[in-house]
PDB file of C-alpha atoms in Angstrom:
ATOM      1  CA  MET A   7      -0.037  -0.007  -0.006  1.00  0.00           C
ATOM      2  CA  HIS A   8       1.322   3.528  -0.862  1.00  0.00           C
ATOM      3  CA  ALA A   9       0.477   6.276   1.619  1.00  0.00           C
ATOM      4  CA  LEU A  10       0.608   9.911   1.091  1.00  0.00           C
ATOM      5  CA  LEU A  11       1.540  11.968   4.157  1.00  0.00           C
ATOM      6  CA  LEU A  12       1.231  15.758   4.077  1.00  0.00           C
ATOM      7  CA  VAL A  13       3.484  17.381   6.597  1.00  0.00           C
ATOM      8  CA  ALA A  14       2.732  21.018   7.724  1.00  0.00           C
ATOM      9  CA  HIS A  15       4.487  23.217  10.329  1.00  0.00           C
ATOM     10  CA  GLY A  16       1.567  23.026  12.872  1.00  0.00           C
ATOM     11  CA  SER A  17       0.253  26.181  14.574  1.00  0.00           C
ATOM     12  CA  ARG A  18      -1.144  27.166  18.066  1.00  0.00           C
ATOM     13  CA  ARG A  19      -4.269  28.274  16.009  1.00  0.00           C
ATOM     14  CA  GLN A  20      -6.540  25.092  15.905  1.00  0.00           C
ATOM     15  CA  ALA A  21      -8.215  26.596  12.843  1.00  0.00           C
ATOM     16  CA  SER A  22      -4.952  26.726  11.068  1.00  0.00           C
ATOM     17  CA  ASN A  23      -4.390  22.901  11.754  1.00  0.00           C
ATOM     18  CA  GLN A  24      -7.962  22.222  10.637  1.00  0.00           C
ATOM     19  CA  GLU A  25      -7.341  23.972   7.429  1.00  0.00           C
ATOM     20  CA  VAL A  26      -4.510  21.426   6.757  1.00  0.00           C
ATOM     21  CA  GLU A  27      -6.669  18.570   7.618  1.00  0.00           C
ATOM     22  CA  ALA A  28      -9.394  19.745   5.479  1.00  0.00           C
ATOM     23  CA  LEU A  29      -6.792  20.123   2.489  1.00  0.00           C
ATOM     24  CA  THR A  30      -5.784  16.390   3.101  1.00  0.00           C
ATOM     25  CA  GLN A  31      -9.561  15.420   2.734  1.00  0.00           C
ATOM     26  CA  ARG A  32      -9.741  17.422  -0.482  1.00  0.00           C
ATOM     27  CA  ILE A  33      -6.594  15.755  -1.827  1.00  0.00           C
ATOM     28  CA  ALA A  34      -7.992  12.372  -0.996  1.00  0.00           C
ATOM     29  CA  ALA A  35     -11.114  13.117  -2.735  1.00  0.00           C
ATOM     30  CA  SER A  36      -9.087  14.238  -5.812  1.00  0.00           C
ATOM     31  CA  GLY A  37      -6.531  11.508  -5.686  1.00  0.00           C
ATOM     32  CA  GLY A  38      -8.966   8.641  -5.107  1.00  0.00           C
ATOM     33  CA  HIS A  39      -7.291   5.275  -5.517  1.00  0.00           C
ATOM     34  CA  ARG A  40      -3.926   6.748  -6.405  1.00  0.00           C
ATOM     35  CA  PHE A  41      -3.042   6.227  -2.681  1.00  0.00           C
ATOM     36  CA  GLY A  42      -4.224   3.799  -0.275  1.00  0.00           C
ATOM     37  CA  LEU A  43      -4.109   6.240   2.541  1.00  0.00           C
ATOM     38  CA  TYR A  44      -4.032  10.069   2.818  1.00  0.00           C
ATOM     39  CA  ALA A  45      -2.734  11.488   6.132  1.00  0.00           C
ATOM     40  CA  THR A  46      -1.668  14.600   7.755  1.00  0.00           C
ATOM     41  CA  ALA A  47       1.174  15.203  10.333  1.00  0.00           C
ATOM     42  CA  PHE A  48       2.681  18.397  11.884  1.00  0.00           C
ATOM     43  CA  LEU A  49       6.390  19.070  12.580  1.00  0.00           C
ATOM     44  CA  GLU A  50       5.445  20.862  15.841  1.00  0.00           C
ATOM     45  CA  LEU A  51       2.778  22.674  17.941  1.00  0.00           C
ATOM     46  CA  ALA A  52       0.068  20.134  16.901  1.00  0.00           C
ATOM     47  CA  SER A  53      -0.662  16.317  16.527  1.00  0.00           C
ATOM     48  CA  PRO A  54      -0.378  14.025  15.077  1.00  0.00           C
ATOM     49  CA  THR A  55       3.407  14.601  14.917  1.00  0.00           C
ATOM     50  CA  ILE A  56       5.527  13.368  11.938  1.00  0.00           C
ATOM     51  CA  GLU A  57       6.358  10.182  13.932  1.00  0.00           C
ATOM     52  CA  GLU A  58       2.814   9.438  14.678  1.00  0.00           C
ATOM     53  CA  GLY A  59       1.890  10.190  11.039  1.00  0.00           C
ATOM     54  CA  LEU A  60       4.498   7.848   9.782  1.00  0.00           C
ATOM     55  CA  ARG A  61       3.407   4.967  12.364  1.00  0.00           C
ATOM     56  CA  HIS A  62      -0.122   5.422  11.219  1.00  0.00           C
ATOM     57  CA  CYS A  63       0.942   4.619   7.605  1.00  0.00           C
ATOM     58  CA  LEU A  64       2.922   1.661   8.828  1.00  0.00           C
ATOM     59  CA  THR A  65       0.050   0.259  10.872  1.00  0.00           C
ATOM     60  CA  ASN A  66      -2.215   0.507   8.034  1.00  0.00           C
ATOM     61  CA  GLY A  67       0.173  -1.631   5.889  1.00  0.00           C
ATOM     62  CA  ALA A  68       2.078   1.081   3.934  1.00  0.00           C
ATOM     63  CA  LYS A  69       5.148  -0.327   1.894  1.00  0.00           C
ATOM     64  CA  LYS A  70       5.740   3.068   0.381  1.00  0.00           C
ATOM     65  CA  ILE A  71       5.210   6.519   2.015  1.00  0.00           C
ATOM     66  CA  THR A  72       5.314   9.590  -0.170  1.00  0.00           C
ATOM     67  CA  LEU A  73       5.872  12.772   2.136  1.00  0.00           C
ATOM     68  CA  VAL A  74       4.985  16.106   0.853  1.00  0.00           C
ATOM     69  CA  PRO A  75       6.233  18.964   2.845  1.00  0.00           C
ATOM     70  CA  TYR A  76       3.501  21.690   3.090  1.00  0.00           C
ATOM     71  CA  PHE A  77       5.958  24.558   3.371  1.00  0.00           C
ATOM     72  CA  LEU A  78       6.502  27.571   1.090  1.00  0.00           C
ATOM     73  CA  ALA A  79      10.271  27.981   1.545  1.00  0.00           C
ATOM     74  CA  ALA A  80      13.245  25.563   1.985  1.00  0.00           C
ATOM     75  CA  GLY A  81      14.035  26.482   5.638  1.00  0.00           C
ATOM     76  CA  THR A  82      15.687  24.535   8.151  1.00  0.00           C
ATOM     77  CA  HIS A  83      12.478  22.591   8.852  1.00  0.00           C
ATOM     78  CA  VAL A  84      12.368  21.218   5.358  1.00  0.00           C
ATOM     79  CA  VAL A  85      16.229  20.799   4.836  1.00  0.00           C
ATOM     80  CA  ASN A  86      17.113  19.435   8.201  1.00  0.00           C
ATOM     81  CA  ASP A  87      14.187  18.676  10.625  1.00  0.00           C
ATOM     82  CA  ILE A  88      11.887  16.390   8.405  1.00  0.00           C
ATOM     83  CA  PRO A  89      14.837  14.199   7.114  1.00  0.00           C
ATOM     84  CA  ALA A  90      16.328  14.018  10.875  1.00  0.00           C
ATOM     85  CA  ILE A  91      12.776  12.499  12.105  1.00  0.00           C
ATOM     86  CA  ILE A  92      12.912  10.019   9.217  1.00  0.00           C
ATOM     87  CA  GLU A  93      16.452   9.031   9.967  1.00  0.00           C
ATOM     88  CA  LYS A  94      15.762   8.626  13.625  1.00  0.00           C
ATOM     89  CA  MET A  95      12.925   6.164  12.666  1.00  0.00           C
ATOM     90  CA  ALA A  96      15.129   4.139  10.355  1.00  0.00           C
ATOM     91  CA  GLU A  97      14.661   0.929  12.247  1.00  0.00           C
ATOM     92  CA  GLU A  98      10.817   1.103  12.362  1.00  0.00           C
ATOM     93  CA  LEU A  99      10.809   2.009   8.731  1.00  0.00           C
ATOM     94  CA  ALA A 100      13.012  -0.891   7.550  1.00  0.00           C
ATOM     95  CA  GLY A 101      11.609  -2.473   4.359  1.00  0.00           C
ATOM     96  CA  VAL A 102       9.493   0.694   3.607  1.00  0.00           C
ATOM     97  CA  GLU A 103      10.207   3.082   0.990  1.00  0.00           C
ATOM     98  CA  VAL A 104       9.937   6.653   2.227  1.00  0.00           C
ATOM     99  CA  GLU A 105       9.858   9.216  -0.506  1.00  0.00           C
ATOM    100  CA  VAL A 106      10.348  12.959   0.632  1.00  0.00           C
ATOM    101  CA  GLU A 107       8.988  15.376  -2.280  1.00  0.00           C
ATOM    102  CA  PRO A 108      10.000  19.029  -2.771  1.00  0.00           C
ATOM    103  CA  HIS A 109       8.170  21.387  -0.644  1.00  0.00           C
ATOM    104  CA  VAL A 110       4.935  22.934  -2.198  1.00  0.00           C
ATOM    105  CA  GLY A 111       6.803  26.251  -2.768  1.00  0.00           C
ATOM    106  CA  GLN A 112       8.925  24.525  -5.372  1.00  0.00           C
ATOM    107  CA  SER A 113       6.111  23.300  -7.446  1.00  0.00           C
ATOM    108  CA  PRO A 114       6.113  24.410 -11.086  1.00  0.00           C
ATOM    109  CA  LEU A 115       2.409  24.775 -10.689  1.00  0.00           C
ATOM    110  CA  MET A 116       2.689  27.560  -8.205  1.00  0.00           C
ATOM    111  CA  GLU A 117       2.853  30.318 -10.791  1.00  0.00           C
ATOM    112  CA  GLU A 118      -0.410  29.122 -12.271  1.00  0.00           C
ATOM    113  CA  LEU A 119      -1.963  28.820  -8.936  1.00  0.00           C
ATOM    114  CA  ILE A 120      -1.001  32.298  -7.989  1.00  0.00           C
ATOM    115  CA  LEU A 121      -2.034  33.816 -11.415  1.00  0.00           C
ATOM    116  CA  SER A 122      -5.443  32.139 -10.866  1.00  0.00           C
ATOM    117  CA  LEU A 123      -5.957  33.584  -7.573  1.00  0.00           C
ATOM    118  CA  ALA A 124      -4.956  36.984  -8.966  1.00  0.00           C
ATOM    119  CA  ALA A 125      -7.650  36.521 -11.699  1.00  0.00           C
ATOM    120  CA  SER A 126     -10.432  35.607  -9.225  1.00  0.00           C
ATOM    121  CA  GLY A 127     -10.893  39.149  -7.953  1.00  0.00           C
ATOM    122  CA  ARG A 128     -12.845  37.856  -4.945  1.00  0.00           C
ATOM    123  CA  ALA A 129     -12.157  40.440  -2.317  1.00  0.00           C
ATOM    124  CA  ARG A 130     -12.076  44.014  -3.214  1.00  0.00           C
ATOM    125  CA  LEU A 131     -10.966  46.413  -0.440  1.00  0.00           C
ATOM    126  CA  GLY A 132     -13.500  49.261  -0.271  1.00  0.00           C
ATOM    127  CA  ASP A 133     -16.498  47.096  -1.317  1.00  0.00           C
ATOM    128  CA  PRO A 134     -19.415  48.007   0.734  1.00  0.00           C
TER     129      PRO A 134
ATOM    130  CA  MET B1337      -1.997  50.019 -15.213  1.00  0.00           C
ATOM    131  CA  HIS B1338      -2.829  46.696 -13.155  1.00  0.00           C
ATOM    132  CA  ALA B1339      -0.020  45.496 -10.865  1.00  0.00           C
ATOM    133  CA  LEU B1340       0.276  42.177  -9.149  1.00  0.00           C
ATOM    134  CA  LEU B1341       1.960  42.348  -5.766  1.00  0.00           C
ATOM    135  CA  LEU B1342       2.941  39.031  -4.158  1.00  0.00           C
ATOM    136  CA  VAL B1343       3.249  39.426  -0.309  1.00  0.00           C
ATOM    137  CA  ALA B1344       5.274  36.776   1.601  1.00  0.00           C
ATOM    138  CA  HIS B1345       6.148  36.652   5.223  1.00  0.00           C
ATOM    139  CA  GLY B1346       9.905  37.357   4.888  1.00  0.00           C
ATOM    140  CA  SER B1347      12.740  35.402   6.433  1.00  0.00           C
ATOM    141  CA  ARG B1348      16.100  36.162   8.134  1.00  0.00           C
ATOM    142  CA  ARG B1349      17.376  33.462   5.605  1.00  0.00           C
ATOM    143  CA  GLN B1350      18.207  35.455   2.426  1.00  0.00           C
ATOM    144  CA  ALA B1351      17.764  32.370   0.221  1.00  0.00           C
ATOM    145  CA  SER B1352      14.181  31.996   1.332  1.00  0.00           C
ATOM    146  CA  ASN B1353      13.462  35.626   0.340  1.00  0.00           C
ATOM    147  CA  GLN B1354      15.396  35.118  -2.950  1.00  0.00           C
ATOM    148  CA  GLU B1355      13.091  31.916  -3.611  1.00  0.00           C
ATOM    149  CA  VAL B1356      10.073  34.268  -3.388  1.00  0.00           C
ATOM    150  CA  GLU B1357      11.596  36.852  -5.814  1.00  0.00           C
ATOM    151  CA  ALA B1358      12.395  34.043  -8.242  1.00  0.00           C
ATOM    152  CA  LEU B1359       8.928  32.866  -7.987  1.00  0.00           C
ATOM    153  CA  THR B1360       7.638  36.438  -8.878  1.00  0.00           C
ATOM    154  CA  GLN B1361       9.862  36.367 -11.947  1.00  0.00           C
ATOM    155  CA  ARG B1362       8.312  33.033 -13.069  1.00  0.00           C
ATOM    156  CA  ILE B1363       4.840  34.300 -12.508  1.00  0.00           C
ATOM    157  CA  ALA B1364       5.804  37.371 -14.770  1.00  0.00           C
ATOM    158  CA  ALA B1365       6.909  35.123 -17.369  1.00  0.00           C
ATOM    159  CA  SER B1366       3.821  33.093 -17.315  1.00  0.00           C
ATOM    160  CA  GLY B1367       1.451  35.988 -16.836  1.00  0.00           C
ATOM    161  CA  GLY B1368       2.989  38.052 -19.602  1.00  0.00           C
ATOM    162  CA  HIS B1369       0.725  41.175 -20.388  1.00  0.00           C
ATOM    163  CA  ARG B1370      -1.934  40.145 -18.009  1.00  0.00           C
ATOM    164  CA  PHE B1371      -0.365  42.681 -15.683  1.00  0.00           C
ATOM    165  CA  GLY B1372       1.742  45.705 -16.292  1.00  0.00           C
ATOM    166  CA  LEU B1373       4.001  45.065 -13.280  1.00  0.00           C
ATOM    167  CA  TYR B1374       4.902  42.123 -11.210  1.00  0.00           C
ATOM    168  CA  ALA B1375       6.291  42.814  -7.673  1.00  0.00           C
ATOM    169  CA  THR B1376       7.380  41.145  -4.344  1.00  0.00           C
ATOM    170  CA  ALA B1377       7.000  42.581  -0.813  1.00  0.00           C
ATOM    171  CA  PHE B1378       7.557  41.060   2.589  1.00  0.00           C
ATOM    172  CA  LEU B1379       5.413  41.543   5.764  1.00  0.00           C
ATOM    173  CA  GLU B1380       8.544  41.420   7.979  1.00  0.00           C
ATOM    174  CA  LEU B1381      12.247  40.503   8.318  1.00  0.00           C
ATOM    175  CA  ALA B1382      13.071  41.527   4.633  1.00  0.00           C
ATOM    176  CA  SER B1383      12.601  44.263   2.249  1.00  0.00           C
ATOM    177  CA  PRO B1384      10.893  45.590   0.300  1.00  0.00           C
ATOM    178  CA  THR B1385       8.232  46.010   2.909  1.00  0.00           C
ATOM    179  CA  ILE B1386       4.412  45.981   1.909  1.00  0.00           C
ATOM    180  CA  GLU B1387       4.407  49.846   2.074  1.00  0.00           C
ATOM    181  CA  GLU B1388       7.431  49.914  -0.216  1.00  0.00           C
ATOM    182  CA  GLY B1389       5.966  47.384  -2.527  1.00  0.00           C
ATOM    183  CA  LEU B1390       2.648  49.248  -2.892  1.00  0.00           C
ATOM    184  CA  ARG B1391       4.480  52.585  -3.534  1.00  0.00           C
ATOM    185  CA  HIS B1392       6.683  50.931  -6.144  1.00  0.00           C
ATOM    186  CA  CYS B1393       3.298  50.072  -7.926  1.00  0.00           C
ATOM    187  CA  LEU B1394       1.969  53.603  -7.470  1.00  0.00           C
ATOM    188  CA  THR B1395       5.161  55.285  -8.755  1.00  0.00           C
ATOM    189  CA  ASN B1396       5.036  53.043 -11.816  1.00  0.00           C
ATOM    190  CA  GLY B1397       1.432  54.215 -12.528  1.00  0.00           C
ATOM    191  CA  ALA B1398      -0.634  51.355 -11.141  1.00  0.00           C
ATOM    192  CA  LYS B1399      -4.361  52.154 -10.919  1.00  0.00           C
ATOM    193  CA  LYS B1400      -5.297  48.802  -9.670  1.00  0.00           C
ATOM    194  CA  ILE B1401      -3.052  46.657  -7.434  1.00  0.00           C
ATOM    195  CA  THR B1402      -3.887  42.846  -6.824  1.00  0.00           C
ATOM    196  CA  LEU B1403      -2.166  41.659  -3.795  1.00  0.00           C
ATOM    197  CA  VAL B1404      -1.753  37.934  -3.306  1.00  0.00           C
ATOM    198  CA  PRO B1405      -0.938  36.776   0.124  1.00  0.00           C
ATOM    199  CA  TYR B1406       1.918  34.053  -0.239  1.00  0.00           C
ATOM    200  CA  PHE B1407       0.784  32.216   3.040  1.00  0.00           C
ATOM    201  CA  LEU B1408      -0.422  28.804   3.472  1.00  0.00           C
ATOM    202  CA  ALA B1409      -2.670  29.542   6.541  1.00  0.00           C
ATOM    203  CA  ALA B1410      -5.022  32.218   7.503  1.00  0.00           C
ATOM    204  CA  GLY B1411      -3.143  33.363  10.433  1.00  0.00           C
ATOM    205  CA  THR B1412      -3.315  36.792  12.016  1.00  0.00           C
ATOM    206  CA  HIS B1413      -0.679  38.102   9.318  1.00  0.00           C
ATOM    207  CA  VAL B1414      -3.270  37.409   6.574  1.00  0.00           C
ATOM    208  CA  VAL B1415      -6.361  38.303   8.447  1.00  0.00           C
ATOM    209  CA  ASN B1416      -5.117  41.472  10.381  1.00  0.00           C
ATOM    210  CA  ASP B1417      -1.690  42.647   9.536  1.00  0.00           C
ATOM    211  CA  ILE B1418      -2.026  42.980   5.706  1.00  0.00           C
ATOM    212  CA  PRO B1419      -5.293  44.763   5.840  1.00  0.00           C
ATOM    213  CA  ALA B1420      -4.172  46.972   8.557  1.00  0.00           C
ATOM    214  CA  ILE B1421      -1.024  47.979   6.387  1.00  0.00           C
ATOM    215  CA  ILE B1422      -3.352  48.842   3.398  1.00  0.00           C
ATOM    216  CA  GLU B1423      -5.762  50.640   5.735  1.00  0.00           C
ATOM    217  CA  LYS B1424      -2.771  52.862   7.084  1.00  0.00           C
ATOM    218  CA  MET B1425      -1.905  53.992   3.605  1.00  0.00           C
ATOM    219  CA  ALA B1426      -5.504  54.814   2.590  1.00  0.00           C
ATOM    220  CA  GLU B1427      -4.645  58.518   1.762  1.00  0.00           C
ATOM    221  CA  GLU B1428      -1.752  57.451  -0.498  1.00  0.00           C
ATOM    222  CA  LEU B1429      -3.882  54.800  -2.117  1.00  0.00           C
ATOM    223  CA  ALA B1430      -6.763  57.162  -2.979  1.00  0.00           C
ATOM    224  CA  GLY B1431      -8.019  56.645  -6.462  1.00  0.00           C
ATOM    225  CA  VAL B1432      -6.336  53.187  -6.745  1.00  0.00           C
ATOM    226  CA  GLU B1433      -8.282  50.072  -6.400  1.00  0.00           C
ATOM    227  CA  VAL B1434      -6.416  47.466  -4.114  1.00  0.00           C
ATOM    228  CA  GLU B1435      -7.704  44.062  -4.259  1.00  0.00           C
ATOM    229  CA  VAL B1436      -6.633  41.233  -1.695  1.00  0.00           C
ATOM    230  CA  GLU B1437      -7.014  37.805  -2.903  1.00  0.00           C
ATOM    231  CA  PRO B1438      -7.321  34.721  -0.692  1.00  0.00           C
ATOM    232  CA  HIS B1439      -3.988  33.352   0.588  1.00  0.00           C
ATOM    233  CA  VAL B1440      -2.370  30.639  -1.654  1.00  0.00           C
ATOM    234  CA  GLY B1441      -3.481  27.893   0.870  1.00  0.00           C
ATOM    235  CA  GLN B1442      -6.974  28.639  -0.032  1.00  0.00           C
ATOM    236  CA  SER B1443      -6.525  27.906  -3.701  1.00  0.00           C
ATOM    237  CA  PRO B1444      -8.697  25.303  -5.080  1.00  0.00           C
ATOM    238  CA  LEU B1445      -5.803  24.272  -7.367  1.00  0.00           C
ATOM    239  CA  MET B1446      -3.661  23.218  -4.141  1.00  0.00           C
ATOM    240  CA  GLU B1447      -4.856  19.623  -4.136  1.00  0.00           C
ATOM    241  CA  GLU B1448      -3.772  19.246  -7.706  1.00  0.00           C
ATOM    242  CA  LEU B1449      -0.334  20.833  -6.965  1.00  0.00           C
ATOM    243  CA  ILE B1450       0.156  18.433  -4.081  1.00  0.00           C
ATOM    244  CA  LEU B1451      -0.950  15.434  -6.141  1.00  0.00           C
ATOM    245  CA  SER B1452       1.452  16.296  -8.809  1.00  0.00           C
ATOM    246  CA  LEU B1453       4.368  16.827  -6.415  1.00  0.00           C
ATOM    247  CA  ALA B1454       3.502  13.357  -4.918  1.00  0.00           C
ATOM    248  CA  ALA B1455       3.565  11.808  -8.360  1.00  0.00           C
ATOM    249  CA  SER B1456       6.879  13.269  -9.315  1.00  0.00           C
ATOM    250  CA  GLY B1457       8.827  10.851  -7.209  1.00  0.00           C
ATOM    251  CA  ARG B1458      12.150  13.088  -7.492  1.00  0.00           C
ATOM    252  CA  ALA B1459      13.753  12.453  -4.052  1.00  0.00           C
ATOM    253  CA  ARG B1460      13.996   8.916  -2.659  1.00  0.00           C
ATOM    254  CA  LEU B1461      15.360   8.675   0.700  1.00  0.00           C
ATOM    255  CA  GLY B1462      18.070   5.917   0.642  1.00  0.00           C
ATOM    256  CA  ASP B1463      18.935   6.603  -2.996  1.00  0.00           C
ATOM    257  CA  PRO B1464      22.772   6.416  -3.391  1.00  0.00           C
TER     258      PRO B1464
END
């Protein structure tokens, strides 16, 4: 089974974490059978943690886990923290392929996403 | 003239700010004549600031400015800080339409972007 794990920073604001959970649900709806499991995890300030997220994938039978860092910039969280957590779990993850994708800010679709937002013209300051 | 202003949080890491500048350049290349000017601004820790970014648009003749918050979550920066800065500049911005779009985390294209990253399979942990 191939699992997709979306990893966000995590926030003290519960609404912000819920926004990420809701995104994972929308990804699952769009992705359908492409992955056997869609899960969310947080680097800090919220749960499930990355360790818990990876274990959730394992206990559900994942043999391959694709981790997508939901970060806009390649800061130390993306470059160091996430790989270090996976490294620390090497024994538990033996026999499982863990793939870490580029963070979302690196996606070549980001230009299109922003141009599309800019064209939507939803909120006009000064509107009554 | 219609300007697009991409507003990011800003970082102490210069590479992170440069990543945003590079994104604005790619948006400009994709967007072409859809906007007369493509600019970047930062909420804090980096320059140009949002005030400077808006003034840059004004001095280049913008009559409409579309501001896209390059943020994943609707935190206080998006909800309070950005509108407050625009509000404070109301006199300078008189006669100019300023449109604040939803932050990038709210885009309906985000699901597709993440599924596409997850399919790219670029970085495999354990690769030689």
